[in-house]
Coordinates of N, CA, C and O in Angstrom, one line a residue:
M481 N 187.3 9.8 -27.1 CA 186.3 9.1 -27.5 C 185.5 9.6 -28.5 O 185.1 10.8 -28.1
A482 N 185.3 9.2 -29.6 CA 184.3 9.7 -30.8 C 182.9 9.8 -30.1 O 182.4 9.1 -29.6
N483 N 182.5 10.9 -30.7 CA 180.9 11.2 -30.0 C 179.9 10.0 -30.5 O 178.8 9.8 -29.8
E484 N 180.3 9.6 -32.0 CA 179.3 8.6 -32.0 C 179.3 7.3 -31.3 O 178.2 6.6 -31.3
G485 N 180.6 7.1 -30.6 CA 180.6 5.8 -29.8 C 179.7 6.0 -28.6 O 179.7 5.3 -27.5
L486 N 179.2 7.2 -28.3 CA 178.5 7.7 -27.0 C 177.0 7.2 -26.9 O 176.4 8.0 -26.8
T487 N 177.1 5.8 -26.6 CA 175.7 5.4 -26.4 C 175.3 5.4 -25.1 O 176.1 5.6 -24.4
M488 N 174.1 5.3 -24.8 CA 173.5 5.3 -23.5 C 174.2 4.1 -22.9 O 174.7 4.3 -21.5
E489 N 174.2 2.9 -23.2 CA 174.7 1.6 -22.7 C 176.5 2.3 -22.1 O 176.8 2.0 -21.1
R490 N 177.1 2.6 -23.1 CA 178.6 3.2 -22.8 C 178.6 4.0 -21.7 O 179.4 3.9 -21.0
L491 N 177.5 5.1 -21.8 CA 177.5 6.1 -20.8 C 177.4 5.6 -19.4 O 178.0 6.2 -18.4
I492 N 176.5 4.8 -19.4 CA 176.2 4.3 -18.1 C 177.2 3.4 -17.6 O 177.4 3.4 -16.4
Q493 N 177.6 2.6 -18.4 CA 178.9 1.8 -17.9 C 180.0 2.7 -17.5 O 180.4 2.1 -16.5
A494 N 180.4 3.9 -18.2 CA 181.4 4.3 -17.7 C 181.2 5.4 -16.3 O 182.0 5.4 -15.6
G495 N 179.6 5.5 -16.4 CA 179.1 6.5 -15.0 C 179.3 5.4 -13.7 O 179.8 5.8 -12.8
A496 N 179.1 3.8 -14.2 CA 179.1 3.0 -13.2 C 180.9 2.8 -12.8 O 181.0 2.7 -11.4
V497 N 181.8 2.7 -13.5 CA 183.1 2.9 -13.3 C 183.5 4.0 -12.5 O 184.1 4.0 -11.4
L498 N 182.8 5.3 -12.8 CA 183.0 6.6 -12.1 C 182.6 6.5 -10.5 O 183.2 7.0 -9.7
A499 N 181.4 5.8 -10.5 CA 180.7 5.7 -9.3 C 181.6 4.7 -8.3 O 181.9 5.2 -7.1
D500 N 182.2 3.9 -8.7 CA 182.9 2.8 -8.0 C 184.4 3.7 -7.6 O 185.0 3.4 -6.7
E501 N 184.8 4.7 -8.3 CA 186.2 5.3 -8.1 C 185.9 6.4 -7.2 O 186.7 6.6 -6.4
V502 N 184.8 7.2 -7.3 CA 184.7 8.6 -6.7 C 183.8 8.6 -5.9 O 183.2 9.3 -4.9
G503 N 182.5 7.5 -5.6 CA 181.4 7.5 -5.0 C 180.3 7.8 -5.9 O 180.1 8.7 -6.5
F504 N 179.0 7.2 -5.8 CA 178.0 7.4 -6.4 C 177.2 8.8 -6.4 O 177.0 9.6 -7.3
E505 N 177.4 9.3 -5.1 CA 177.0 10.7 -4.9 C 177.8 11.9 -5.7 O 177.0 12.8 -6.0
Q506 N 178.9 11.4 -6.2 CA 179.9 12.5 -6.8 C 179.6 12.3 -8.2 O 180.1 13.0 -9.2
V507 N 179.0 11.4 -8.7 CA 178.8 11.4 -10.3 C 177.7 12.2 -10.7 O 176.8 12.6 -10.4
T508 N 178.2 13.0 -11.9 CA 177.8 14.0 -12.7 C 178.1 13.8 -14.1 O 178.8 13.4 -14.5
V509 N 177.0 14.5 -14.8 CA 177.5 14.3 -16.1 C 178.7 15.3 -16.7 O 179.5 14.9 -17.4
S510 N 178.8 16.3 -16.0 CA 180.1 17.3 -16.1 C 181.4 16.3 -15.7 O 182.4 16.3 -16.3
E511 N 181.4 15.8 -14.9 CA 182.6 14.7 -14.3 C 182.9 13.5 -15.4 O 183.8 13.2 -15.7
L512 N 181.3 13.2 -15.6 CA 181.7 11.9 -16.7 C 182.1 12.4 -18.2 O 183.1 11.7 -18.9
A513 N 181.7 13.8 -18.4 CA 182.4 14.1 -19.7 C 183.8 14.4 -19.5 O 184.6 14.2 -20.5
R514 N 184.3 14.9 -18.6 CA 185.9 15.2 -18.2 C 186.5 13.8 -18.5 O 187.7 13.7 -18.8
R515 N 186.0 12.7 -17.8 CA 186.6 11.5 -17.5 C 186.6 10.9 -19.3 O 187.7 10.5 -19.6
L516 N 185.3 11.2 -20.2 CA 185.4 10.7 -21.3 C 186.1 11.5 -22.5 O 186.4 11.4 -23.6
D517 N 186.6 12.7 -21.6 CA 187.4 13.8 -22.8 C 186.7 14.2 -23.9 O 187.0 14.0 -24.9
V518 N 185.3 14.5 -23.5 CA 184.1 15.2 -24.4 C 183.6 16.4 -24.0 O 183.7 16.6 -22.7
K519 N 183.0 17.1 -24.8 CA 182.2 18.3 -24.2 C 180.9 17.8 -23.5 O 180.3 16.4 -23.8
V520 N 180.5 18.3 -22.3 CA 179.3 18.2 -21.6 C 178.2 18.0 -22.5 O 177.4 17.3 -22.4
A521 N 178.2 19.0 -23.4 CA 176.8 19.1 -24.2 C 176.6 17.7 -25.2 O 175.6 17.3 -25.7
S522 N 177.8 17.2 -25.2 CA 177.7 15.9 -26.2 C 177.0 14.8 -25.4 O 176.3 14.1 -25.9
L523 N 177.3 14.9 -24.1 CA 176.2 14.0 -23.1 C 175.1 14.5 -23.0 O 174.2 13.7 -23.0
Y524 N 174.8 15.8 -22.9 CA 173.4 16.2 -22.9 C 172.3 15.8 -24.0 O 171.3 15.9 -23.7
S525 N 173.1 15.4 -25.0 CA 172.4 15.1 -26.3 C 171.8 13.6 -25.8 O 170.8 13.4 -26.4
R526 N 172.4 12.9 -25.0 CA 171.8 11.7 -24.7 C 171.3 11.6 -23.2 O 170.2 10.5 -23.3
L527 N 171.6 12.3 -22.3 CA 171.1 12.6 -21.3 C 170.6 13.9 -20.7 O 171.2 14.7 -21.0
K528 N 169.4 13.7 -20.1 CA 168.8 15.2 -19.8 C 169.2 15.8 -18.6 O 169.5 16.9 -18.6
T529 N 169.7 14.9 -17.5 CA 170.1 15.3 -16.4 C 171.2 14.2 -15.9 O 171.2 13.1 -16.1
S530 N 171.8 14.6 -14.7 CA 172.7 13.9 -13.8 C 171.8 12.7 -13.2 O 172.2 11.7 -13.1
Q531 N 170.5 13.2 -12.9 CA 169.4 11.9 -12.5 C 169.5 11.0 -13.4 O 169.4 9.6 -12.9
D532 N 169.4 11.1 -14.7 CA 169.0 10.1 -15.8 C 170.5 9.4 -15.7 O 170.1 8.1 -15.8
L533 N 171.7 9.7 -15.4 CA 172.6 9.2 -15.5 C 172.8 8.0 -14.2 O 172.9 6.7 -14.1
K534 N 172.2 8.8 -12.9 CA 172.2 8.0 -11.7 C 171.3 6.8 -11.9 O 171.5 5.9 -11.4
T535 N 170.1 7.0 -12.6 CA 169.0 6.2 -12.6 C 169.8 5.1 -13.6 O 169.6 3.8 -13.1
G536 N 170.2 5.5 -14.8 CA 170.9 4.2 -15.4 C 171.8 3.3 -14.6 O 172.0 2.2 -15.0
I537 N 172.6 3.8 -13.9 CA 173.7 3.2 -13.0 C 172.9 2.5 -12.1 O 173.2 1.2 -11.9
A538 N 171.9 2.7 -11.5 CA 171.0 2.1 -10.4 C 170.5 0.8 -11.2 O 170.6 -0.2 -10.6
L539 N 170.0 1.0 -12.3 CA 169.4 -0.1 -13.1 C 170.6 -1.2 -13.4 O 170.2 -2.2 -13.2
L540 N 171.6 -0.6 -13.9 CA 172.9 -1.7 -14.1 C 173.2 -2.4 -12.9 O 173.4 -3.5 -13.0
A541 N 173.4 -1.4 -11.8 CA 173.9 -2.2 -10.6 C 172.8 -3.5 -10.1 O 173.2 -4.6 -10.0
L542 N 171.6 -2.9 -10.1 CA 170.4 -4.1 -9.7 C 170.4 -5.2 -10.6 O 170.4 -6.1 -10.2
E543 N 170.9 -4.9 -12.1 CA 170.7 -6.0 -12.8 C 172.1 -7.1 -12.8 O 171.8 -8.3 -12.5
E544 N 173.1 -6.4 -12.4 CA 174.5 -7.0 -12.3 C 174.1 -7.9 -10.8 O 174.6 -9.2 -11.0
L545 N 173.8 -7.3 -10.0 CA 173.8 -8.0 -8.7 C 172.4 -9.3 -8.5 O 172.7 -10.0 -8.2
A546 N 171.6 -8.8 -9.3 CA 170.6 -9.8 -9.6 C 171.0 -11.1 -10.0 O 170.6 -12.2 -10.0
D547 N 171.8 -10.9 -11.1 CA 172.6 -11.9 -12.0 C 173.4 -12.8 -11.1 O 173.4 -14.0 -11.0
R548 N 174.2 -11.9 -10.2 CA 175.1 -12.7 -9.3 C 174.2 -13.8 -8.2 O 174.9 -14.6 -7.9
V549 N 173.2 -13.0 -7.8 CA 172.6 -13.7 -6.7 C 171.7 -14.8 -7.3 O 171.9 -16.2 -6.7
A550 N 171.3 -14.9 -8.3 CA 170.7 -15.8 -9.2 C 171.6 -17.2 -9.5 O 171.2 -18.4 -9.2
A551 N 172.5 -16.8 -9.7 CA 173.9 -17.7 -10.0 C 174.1 -18.5 -8.8 O 174.2 -19.6 -8.7
A552 N 174.2 -17.8 -7.8 CA 174.5 -18.4 -6.4 C 173.5 -19.1 -5.8 O 173.8 -20.0 -4.9
L553 N 172.2 -18.9 -6.1 CA 171.2 -19.6 -5.5 C 171.0 -20.9 -6.1 O 170.2 -21.7 -5.4
A554 N 171.5 -21.0 -7.5 CA 171.3 -22.4 -8.1 C 171.5 -23.6 -7.1 O 172.6 -23.6 -6.9
G555 N 170.6 -24.3 -7.1 CA 170.8 -25.8 -6.3 C 170.7 -25.6 -4.8 O 171.1 -26.4 -4.2
R556 N 170.3 -24.5 -4.3 CA 170.5 -24.2 -2.8 C 169.3 -23.6 -2.2 O 168.3 -23.3 -2.8
A557 N 169.0 -24.0 -0.9 CA 167.7 -24.1 -0.3 C 168.3 -23.6 1.1 O 169.4 -23.7 1.8
G558 N 167.3 -23.1 1.9 CA 167.4 -22.9 3.5 C 168.5 -22.1 3.8 O 168.8 -20.8 3.2
K559 N 169.5 -22.3 4.8 CA 170.4 -21.6 5.3 C 171.7 -21.5 4.2 O 172.2 -20.2 4.0
D560 N 171.6 -22.4 3.1 CA 172.6 -22.2 2.2 C 172.5 -21.2 1.4 O 173.4 -20.5 0.8
A561 N 171.2 -21.2 0.9 CA 170.6 -20.1 -0.1 C 170.6 -18.8 0.9 O 171.2 -17.8 0.0
L562 N 170.4 -18.7 1.9 CA 170.3 -17.4 2.6 C 171.9 -16.8 2.8 O 172.2 -15.2 2.5
A563 N 172.8 -17.7 3.2 CA 174.0 -17.2 2.9 C 174.7 -16.9 1.8 O 175.5 -15.9 1.6
A564 N 174.5 -17.8 0.7 CA 174.7 -17.3 -0.6 C 174.3 -16.2 -1.0 O 175.3 -15.2 -1.4
S565 N 173.1 -15.7 -1.0 CA 172.4 -14.6 -1.3 C 173.3 -13.4 -0.5 O 173.6 -12.3 -1.1
A566 N 173.2 -13.6 0.8 CA 173.9 -12.3 1.7 C 175.5 -12.3 1.3 O 175.7 -11.0 1.2
N567 N 176.0 -13.2 1.0 CA 177.6 -13.1 0.7 C 177.6 -12.4 -0.9 O 178.5 -11.6 -1.0
V568 N 176.8 -12.6 -1.5 CA 176.9 -12.0 -2.8 C 176.5 -10.3 -2.7 O 177.3 -9.8 -3.3
Y569 N 175.8 -10.1 -2.0 CA 175.3 -8.5 -2.0 C 176.8 -8.0 -1.2 O 177.1 -6.9 -1.4
R570 N 177.2 -8.5 -0.1 CA 178.4 -8.2 0.6 C 179.8 -8.0 -0.6 O 180.6 -7.1 -0.4
D571 N 179.9 -9.3 -1.2 CA 180.9 -9.2 -2.0 C 180.8 -7.9 -3.1 O 181.9 -7.5 -3.5
Y572 N 179.5 -7.9 -3.7 CA 179.3 -6.8 -4.7 C 179.7 -5.7 -4.1 O 180.2 -4.8 -4.9
A573 N 179.2 -5.2 -2.8 CA 179.6 -4.1 -2.4 C 181.0 -3.7 -2.0 O 181.6 -2.6 -2.4
R574 N 181.7 -4.8 -2.0 CA 183.2 -4.6 -1.6 C 183.9 -4.2 -2.9 O 184.7 -3.6 -3.0
E575 N 183.4 -5.1 -4.0 CA 184.0 -4.8 -5.3 C 183.5 -3.6 -5.9 O 184.2 -3.1 -6.8
H576 N 182.5 -3.3 -5.8 CA 181.9 -2.1 -6.6 C 181.0 -1.2 -5.7 O 179.9 -1.1 -5.6
P577 N 181.7 -0.5 -4.7 CA 180.9 0.5 -3.9 C 179.7 1.4 -4.4 O 179.0 1.7 -3.9
G578 N 180.5 2.1 -5.2 CA 179.5 3.1 -6.1 C 178.6 2.3 -6.6 O 177.3 3.1 -6.4
R579 N 178.7 1.3 -7.4 CA 177.3 0.8 -8.0 C 176.5 0.2 -7.0 O 175.1 0.1 -6.7
Y580 N 177.1 -0.3 -5.4 CA 176.3 -0.7 -4.6 C 175.1 0.2 -4.0 O 173.8 0.3 -3.8
A581 N 176.1 1.5 -3.8 CA 175.4 2.7 -3.3 C 174.2 2.9 -4.6 O 173.1 3.2 -3.7
A582 N 174.5 3.0 -5.6 CA 173.3 3.0 -6.6 C 172.2 2.3 -6.5 O 170.9 2.6 -6.7
T583 N 172.3 1.0 -6.2 CA 171.2 0.2 -5.8 C 170.2 0.6 -4.8 O 169.2 0.0 -4.7
Q584 N 170.6 1.6 -4.1 CA 169.7 2.2 -3.1 C 169.0 3.2 -3.5 O 168.1 4.2 -2.6
L585 N 169.3 3.8 -4.7 CA 168.7 5.0 -5.4 C 167.1 4.8 -5.4 O 166.6 3.8 -5.8
R586 N 166.2 5.7 -4.8 CA 165.0 5.7 -4.7 C 164.3 5.9 -6.2 O 164.7 7.0 -6.9
L587 N 163.7 5.2 -6.8 CA 163.2 4.9 -8.3 C 162.0 5.3 -8.4 O 161.1 4.8 -7.4
D588 N 161.3 6.0 -9.2 CA 159.9 6.1 -9.4 C 159.3 4.7 -9.6 O 159.9 3.8 -10.0
S589 N 158.0 4.7 -9.3 CA 157.3 3.5 -9.5 C 157.4 2.6 -10.6 O 157.5 1.4 -10.6
K590 N 157.3 3.3 -11.6 CA 157.2 2.7 -13.2 C 158.5 2.1 -13.4 O 158.6 0.8 -13.7
T591 N 159.4 3.1 -13.0 CA 160.8 2.4 -13.2 C 161.3 1.2 -12.3 O 161.8 0.3 -12.8
A592 N 160.9 1.7 -11.1 CA 161.1 0.3 -10.2 C 160.4 -0.9 -10.5 O 160.9 -2.2 -10.3
A593 N 159.4 -0.9 -11.0 CA 158.6 -2.1 -11.4 C 159.1 -2.9 -12.6 O 158.8 -4.0 -12.8
A594 N 159.7 -2.0 -13.3 CA 160.2 -2.8 -14.6 C 161.8 -2.9 -14.3 O 162.7 -3.4 -15.3
S595 N 162.2 -2.7 -13.2 CA 163.9 -3.1 -12.8 C 164.0 -4.5 -12.4 O 163.2 -5.1 -11.9
A596 N 165.3 -4.8 -12.1 CA 165.6 -6.0 -11.6 C 165.6 -6.0 -10.2 O 165.7 -7.1 -9.3
G597 N 165.1 -5.1 -9.4 CA 164.5 -5.0 -8.1 C 163.5 -6.2 -7.7 O 163.3 -6.8 -6.9
V598 N 162.8 -6.2 -8.6 CA 161.5 -6.9 -8.7 C 162.2 -8.5 -8.7 O 161.7 -9.4 -7.9
R599 N 163.0 -8.8 -9.2 CA 163.9 -10.1 -9.1 C 164.6 -10.3 -7.9 O 164.7 -11.5 -7.3
H600 N 165.0 -9.3 -7.3 CA 165.7 -9.2 -6.0 C 164.6 -9.7 -4.9 O 164.7 -10.7 -4.3
A601 N 163.5 -9.0 -5.2 CA 162.4 -9.5 -3.9 C 161.7 -11.0 -4.3 O 161.7 -11.7 -3.3
Q602 N 161.6 -11.5 -5.6 CA 161.2 -12.6 -5.9 C 162.3 -14.0 -5.1 O 161.8 -14.9 -4.8
M603 N 163.6 -13.3 -5.7 CA 164.6 -14.3 -5.3 C 164.6 -14.4 -3.7 O 164.6 -15.6 -3.1
M604 N 164.5 -13.3 -2.7 CA 164.5 -13.3 -1.3 C 163.1 -14.1 -0.8 O 163.1 -15.0 -0.2
R605 N 162.1 -14.1 -1.6 CA 160.8 -14.9 -1.2 C 161.2 -16.6 -1.6 O 160.4 -17.0 -1.0
A606 N 161.8 -16.4 -2.7 CA 162.2 -18.1 -3.0 C 162.9 -18.7 -1.9 O 162.8 -19.5 -1.4
I607 N 163.9 -17.8 -1.2 CA 164.8 -18.1 0.1 C 163.6 -18.5 1.1 O 164.0 -19.5 1.7
L608 N 162.6 -17.7 1.2 CA 162.0 -17.7 2.5 C 160.9 -18.8 2.4 O 160.6 -19.3 3.7
R609 N 160.8 -19.4 1.3 CA 159.7 -20.6 1.2 C 160.6 -21.6 1.6 O 159.9 -22.6 2.4
G610 N 161.8 -21.8 1.8 CA 162.2 -22.9 2.7 C 162.2 -22.7 4.1 O 162.4 -23.9 4.6
Y611 N 161.7 -21.5 4.5 CA 161.2 -21.3 5.9 C 160.1 -21.6 6.2 O 159.5 -21.3 7.5
E612 N 159.1 -21.9 5.2 CA 157.9 -21.9 5.4 C 156.9 -20.8 6.0 O 156.1 -21.0 6.7
L613 N 157.5 -19.7 5.6 CA 156.8 -18.3 5.9 C 155.6 -17.8 5.2 O 156.1 -18.4 3.7
T614 N 154.6 -17.4 5.4 CA 153.5 -17.1 4.8 C 153.2 -15.6 5.1 O 154.0 -15.4 5.8
E615 N 152.6 -15.0 4.0 CA 152.3 -13.6 4.6 C 151.5 -13.4 5.9 O 150.7 -14.2 6.0
P616 N 151.6 -12.3 6.2 CA 152.7 -11.3 5.9 C 154.1 -11.1 6.4 O 154.8 -10.4 6.3
D617 N 154.2 -12.6 7.3 CA 155.4 -12.8 7.9 C 156.6 -12.8 6.8 O 157.8 -12.3 7.1
Q618 N 156.4 -13.2 5.6 CA 157.3 -13.1 4.5 C 157.8 -12.0 4.0 O 159.0 -11.7 4.0
T619 N 156.7 -10.8 3.9 CA 157.1 -9.4 3.8 C 157.9 -8.9 4.8 O 159.1 -8.2 4.7
H620 N 157.6 -9.1 6.2 CA 158.5 -8.8 7.3 C 159.8 -9.3 7.1 O 160.7 -8.8 7.4
A621 N 159.9 -10.6 6.8 CA 161.2 -11.2 7.0 C 162.1 -11.0 5.6 O 163.2 -10.3 5.7
V622 N 161.7 -10.4 4.4 CA 162.1 -9.6 3.3 C 162.8 -8.5 3.7 O 163.8 -8.2 3.6
R623 N 161.9 -7.8 4.6 CA 162.3 -6.3 5.1 C 163.6 -6.4 6.1 O 164.7 -5.7 6.2
L624 N 163.5 -7.5 6.9 CA 164.8 -7.8 7.8 C 165.7 -8.2 7.2 O 166.9 -7.4 7.8
L625 N 165.7 -8.9 6.4 CA 166.9 -9.2 5.7 C 167.7 -8.3 4.9 O 168.7 -8.2 5.1
G626 N 166.8 -7.6 4.2 CA 167.4 -6.5 3.5 C 167.9 -5.5 4.4 O 169.4 -5.0 4.1
S627 N 167.3 -5.1 5.7 CA 168.0 -4.1 6.5 C 169.2 -4.7 7.1 O 170.1 -3.8 7.0
V628 N 169.3 -5.9 7.5 CA 170.3 -6.3 7.8 C 171.6 -6.5 7.1 O 172.6 -6.0 7.4
F629 N 171.5 -7.1 6.0 CA 172.3 -7.2 4.9 C 172.9 -5.7 4.4 O 174.0 -5.6 4.5
H630 N 172.2 -4.6 4.2 CA 172.4 -3.1 3.8 C 173.2 -3.0 5.2 O 174.0 -2.0 4.6
G631 N 172.5 -2.9 6.1 CA 173.0 -2.1 7.3 C 174.3 -2.6 7.7 O 175.3 -1.7 7.9
Y632 N 174.7 -3.9 7.7 CA 175.9 -4.4 7.9 C 177.1 -4.0 6.9 O 178.3 -3.8 7.3
V633 N 176.5 -4.3 5.6 CA 177.7 -3.9 4.4 C 178.0 -2.4 4.8 O 179.0 -2.0 4.5
S634 N 177.0 -1.5 4.8 CA 177.2 -0.1 4.7 C 178.3 0.0 5.9 O 179.1 1.1 5.8
L635 N 178.1 -0.4 7.1 CA 178.8 -0.2 8.2 C 180.3 -0.6 8.1 O 181.3 0.2 8.2
E636 N 180.2 -1.7 7.3 CA 181.6 -2.2 7.0 C 182.1 -1.8 6.2 O 183.4 -1.2 6.4
L637 N 181.8 -1.1 5.1 CA 182.4 -0.5 4.1 C 182.7 1.0 4.7 O 183.9 1.5 4.0
G638 N 182.0 1.5 5.4 CA 182.2 2.8 5.9 C 183.4 2.7 7.2 O 183.7 3.9 7.5
G639 N 183.9 1.7 7.4 CA 185.0 1.2 8.3 C 184.5 1.2 9.9 O 185.3 1.2 10.7
G640 N 183.2 1.2 10.0 CA 182.7 0.9 11.0 C 182.9 0.0 12.2 O 182.9 0.0 13.4
F641 N 183.7 -1.2 11.5 CA 184.1 -2.2 12.4 C 185.3 -2.4 12.3 O 185.9 -3.5 12.8
S642 N 186.2 -1.4 11.5 CA 187.6 -1.6 11.3 C 188.6 -1.5 13.0 O 189.8 -1.7 12.8
H643 N 187.9 -1.3 13.6 CA 188.9 -0.9 15.2 C 188.5 -1.8 16.3 O 189.1 -1.3 17.1
S644 N 188.0 -2.9 16.0 CA 187.8 -3.6 17.0 C 187.6 -5.0 16.8 O 187.6 -5.5 15.6
A645 N 187.9 -6.2 17.7 CA 187.7 -7.2 17.4 C 186.4 -7.7 17.9 O 185.8 -7.1 18.8
P646 N 185.7 -8.9 17.3 CA 186.7 -10.1 16.7 C 186.5 -9.6 15.2 O 185.8 -8.6 14.8
D647 N 186.9 -10.4 14.3 CA 187.1 -10.1 13.0 C 185.7 -9.9 12.3 O 184.8 -10.7 12.8
T648 N 185.7 -9.4 11.2 CA 184.1 -9.1 10.6 C 183.7 -10.2 10.0 O 182.6 -10.6 10.0
E649 N 184.3 -11.2 9.7 CA 184.0 -12.3 9.0 C 183.3 -13.3 10.1 O 182.3 -13.9 9.7
E650 N 183.8 -13.1 11.3 CA 183.3 -14.1 12.3 C 181.8 -13.6 12.8 O 181.0 -14.0 12.9
T651 N 181.9 -12.2 13.0 CA 180.5 -11.5 12.9 C 179.6 -11.8 12.0 O 178.5 -12.1 12.2
W652 N 179.9 -11.5 10.7 CA 179.0 -11.9 9.5 C 178.6 -13.3 9.8 O 177.2 -13.5 9.4
S653 N 179.5 -14.2 9.9 CA 178.8 -15.8 10.2 C 178.1 -15.8 11.1 O 177.1 -16.7 11.1
R654 N 178.1 -15.3 12.3 CA 177.4 -15.3 13.5 C 175.9 -14.7 13.0 O 174.8 -15.2 13.5
I655 N 175.9 -13.6 12.2 CA 174.6 -12.9 12.0 C 173.9 -13.6 11.2 O 172.6 -14.0 11.2
L656 N 174.6 -14.3 10.2 CA 174.0 -15.4 9.3 C 173.3 -16.6 9.9 O 172.2 -17.1 9.8
D657 N 174.0 -17.3 11.1 CA 173.4 -18.3 11.9 C 172.4 -17.7 12.6 O 171.1 -18.5 12.7
A658 N 172.5 -16.6 13.3 CA 171.2 -15.9 13.9 C 170.0 -15.8 13.1 O 168.8 -16.0 13.4
L659 N 170.1 -15.0 11.8 CA 169.2 -14.9 11.1 C 168.5 -16.3 10.6 O 167.2 -16.5 10.7
D660 N 169.2 -17.4 10.1 CA 168.8 -18.7 10.2 C 168.1 -19.3 11.2 O 166.8 -19.9 10.9
A661 N 168.4 -19.2 12.4 CA 167.6 -19.3 13.6 C 166.5 -18.8 13.8 O 165.3 -19.3 14.1
L662 N 166.3 -17.5 13.6 CA 165.1 -16.6 13.8 C 164.3 -17.1 12.6 O 163.0 -17.4 12.9
L663 N 164.7 -17.4 11.5 CA 163.7 -17.6 10.1 C 162.8 -19.0 10.5 O 161.6 -19.3 10.1
R664 N 163.9 -19.8 11.1 CA 163.2 -21.4 11.4 C 162.3 -21.3 12.5 O 161.4 -22.2 12.7
H665 N 162.3 -20.3 13.4 CA 161.6 -20.0 14.6 C 161.0 -18.9 14.6 O 160.7 -18.2 15.5
W666 N 160.1 -18.4 13.5 CA 159.9 -17.2 13.4 C 158.5 -16.9 14.6 O 157.7 -18.1 14.3
P667 N 158.4 -15.9 15.0 CA 157.5 -15.7 16.1 C 156.2 -15.6 15.6 O 156.0 -14.6 14.6
A668 N 155.4 -15.9 16.3 CA 153.8 -16.0 15.8 C 153.2 -14.3 16.1 O 153.8 -13.7 17.2
P669 N 152.5 -13.8 15.6 CA 152.0 -12.4 15.7 C 151.0 -12.2 17.2 O 150.6 -13.4 17.6

């Protein structure tokens, strides 16, 4: 790859591919330079640290995931919207495990506020409006859904459910049914 073509966008895209192949935690500027067959110094002229690369991958992944969730939510409400959103997270994690791990990277407050993470929260709140939740219950529900989606997906990707019946699809479906029932009958404080 010619050094002239090493734009930030190309480096982040290549880093995202690398993350999916070797795992997000294994992504470094040195490893990316090896993959691109360039000198490390060529990359450090565009990236200050491996953390800059990881932040770029996280921002890319959040954007990709938000775009997919938005497309899946179009015209849906209630349980259909809840399931569509949950399935996008799960499918994205299966398709892009390294990028999905990147979505969990802790960003500084300024970067987080400018990221697609804001869109994720807005879309989740839009789903919850269909359940007529108000604050602070809406915030509690956003946290619950995020925890369940991420927890299940992480355990599933790690092989945590691969040695037992029933099939994970059945469990996933039952979890979504249970979340829908809980949101419809949210407990009073």
